[in-house]
Structures are given as C-alpha cells and as structure tokens.
Short mmCIF file of C-alpha atoms in Angstrom, two decimals:
data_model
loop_
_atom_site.label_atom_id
_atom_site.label_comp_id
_atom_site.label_asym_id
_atom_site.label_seq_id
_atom_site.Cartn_x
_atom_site.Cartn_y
_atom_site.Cartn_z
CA UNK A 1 18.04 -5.34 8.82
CA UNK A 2 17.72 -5.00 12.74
CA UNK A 3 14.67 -5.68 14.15
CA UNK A 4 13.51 -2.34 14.85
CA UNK A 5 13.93 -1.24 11.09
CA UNK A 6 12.16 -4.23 10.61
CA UNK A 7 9.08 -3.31 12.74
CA UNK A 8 9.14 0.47 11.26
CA UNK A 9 8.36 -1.77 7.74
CA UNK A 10 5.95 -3.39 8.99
CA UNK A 11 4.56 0.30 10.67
CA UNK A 12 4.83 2.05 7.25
CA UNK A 13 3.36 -0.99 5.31
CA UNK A 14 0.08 -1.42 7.29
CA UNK A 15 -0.14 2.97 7.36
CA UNK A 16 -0.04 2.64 3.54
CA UNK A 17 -2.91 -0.42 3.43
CA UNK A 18 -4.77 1.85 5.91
CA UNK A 19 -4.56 4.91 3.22
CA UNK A 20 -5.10 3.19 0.10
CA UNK A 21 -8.13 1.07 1.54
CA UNK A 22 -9.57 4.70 2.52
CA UNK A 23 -8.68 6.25 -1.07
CA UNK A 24 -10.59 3.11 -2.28
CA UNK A 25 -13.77 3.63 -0.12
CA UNK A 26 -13.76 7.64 -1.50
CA UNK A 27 -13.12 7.01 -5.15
CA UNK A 28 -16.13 4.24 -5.21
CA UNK A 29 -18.45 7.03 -3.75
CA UNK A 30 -16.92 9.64 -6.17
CA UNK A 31 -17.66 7.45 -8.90
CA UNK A 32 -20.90 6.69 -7.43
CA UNK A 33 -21.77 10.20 -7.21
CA UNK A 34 -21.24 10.36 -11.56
CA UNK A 35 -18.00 12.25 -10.91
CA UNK A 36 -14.64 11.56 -13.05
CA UNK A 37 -12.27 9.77 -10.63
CA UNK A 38 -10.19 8.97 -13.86
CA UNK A 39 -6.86 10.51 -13.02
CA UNK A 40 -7.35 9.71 -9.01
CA UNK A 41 -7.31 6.06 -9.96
CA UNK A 42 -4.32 6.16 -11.76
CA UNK A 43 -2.65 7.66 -9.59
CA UNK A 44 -4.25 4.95 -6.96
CA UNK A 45 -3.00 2.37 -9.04
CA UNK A 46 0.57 4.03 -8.62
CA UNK A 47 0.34 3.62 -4.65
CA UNK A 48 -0.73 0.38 -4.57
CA UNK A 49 2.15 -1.40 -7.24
CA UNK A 50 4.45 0.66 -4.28
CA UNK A 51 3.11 -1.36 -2.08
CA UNK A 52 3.51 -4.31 -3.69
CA UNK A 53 6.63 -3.34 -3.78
CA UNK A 54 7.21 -2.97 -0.13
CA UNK A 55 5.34 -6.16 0.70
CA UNK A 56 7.68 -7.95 -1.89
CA UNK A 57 10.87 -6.65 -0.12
CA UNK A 58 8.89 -7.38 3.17
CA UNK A 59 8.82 -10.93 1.97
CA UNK A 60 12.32 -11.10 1.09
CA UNK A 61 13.45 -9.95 4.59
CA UNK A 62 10.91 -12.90 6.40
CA UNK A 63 12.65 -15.54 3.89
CA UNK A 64 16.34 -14.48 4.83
CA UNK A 65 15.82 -14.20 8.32
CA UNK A 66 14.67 -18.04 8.35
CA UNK A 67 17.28 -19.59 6.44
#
C-alpha cells in the first residue's frame, strides 16, 4: 500500500468515527425523546463492526510496514 492510499485510510476511517459518533449523539436524544430507535441501532451496530473492520486492516498495514 503506497503512502497516499495509506493516508486516504486513515481520511475515510476518522470520516466514519466522525459519522457514527454523530449517529450516536442523535439516537441517545431519540431515545431520550421516548421514540423507537430500535432498527437505527442495529443498523448502527452494522457501521461500527465496519469499522472495526477498517481499523483492524489499518492495524495490519502499521505492523507490516515496521517489520
């Protein structure tokens, strides 16, 4: 993986923390508010094992570019 392709991983990785801390924020004051935020945190859940994901494979790249 170049370095630039590297960076754009990084770029996409934070983006996706930025929106799923924001989706967090909004289904706590859904929930709040007494509505059903049932199916939105499922689908929540769903974006953040991605992300796992990509920080997984983020970790992998960091590990084979020091050995």
């Amino acid at each position: 993986m170049t370095d630039d392709e590297f960076a754009e991983l990084k770029r996409v990785i934070q983006e996706r923390e930025t929106e799923v801390a924001a989706r967090i924020v909004t289904l706590l004051s859904l929930a709040e508010a007494g509505f059903d935020t049932a199916e939105a945190e499922a689908a929540l859940w769903q974006e953040i094992d991605a992300l796992t994901v990509l920080r997984g494979y983020q970790a992998t790249i960091i590990e084979m570019k020091d050995e």
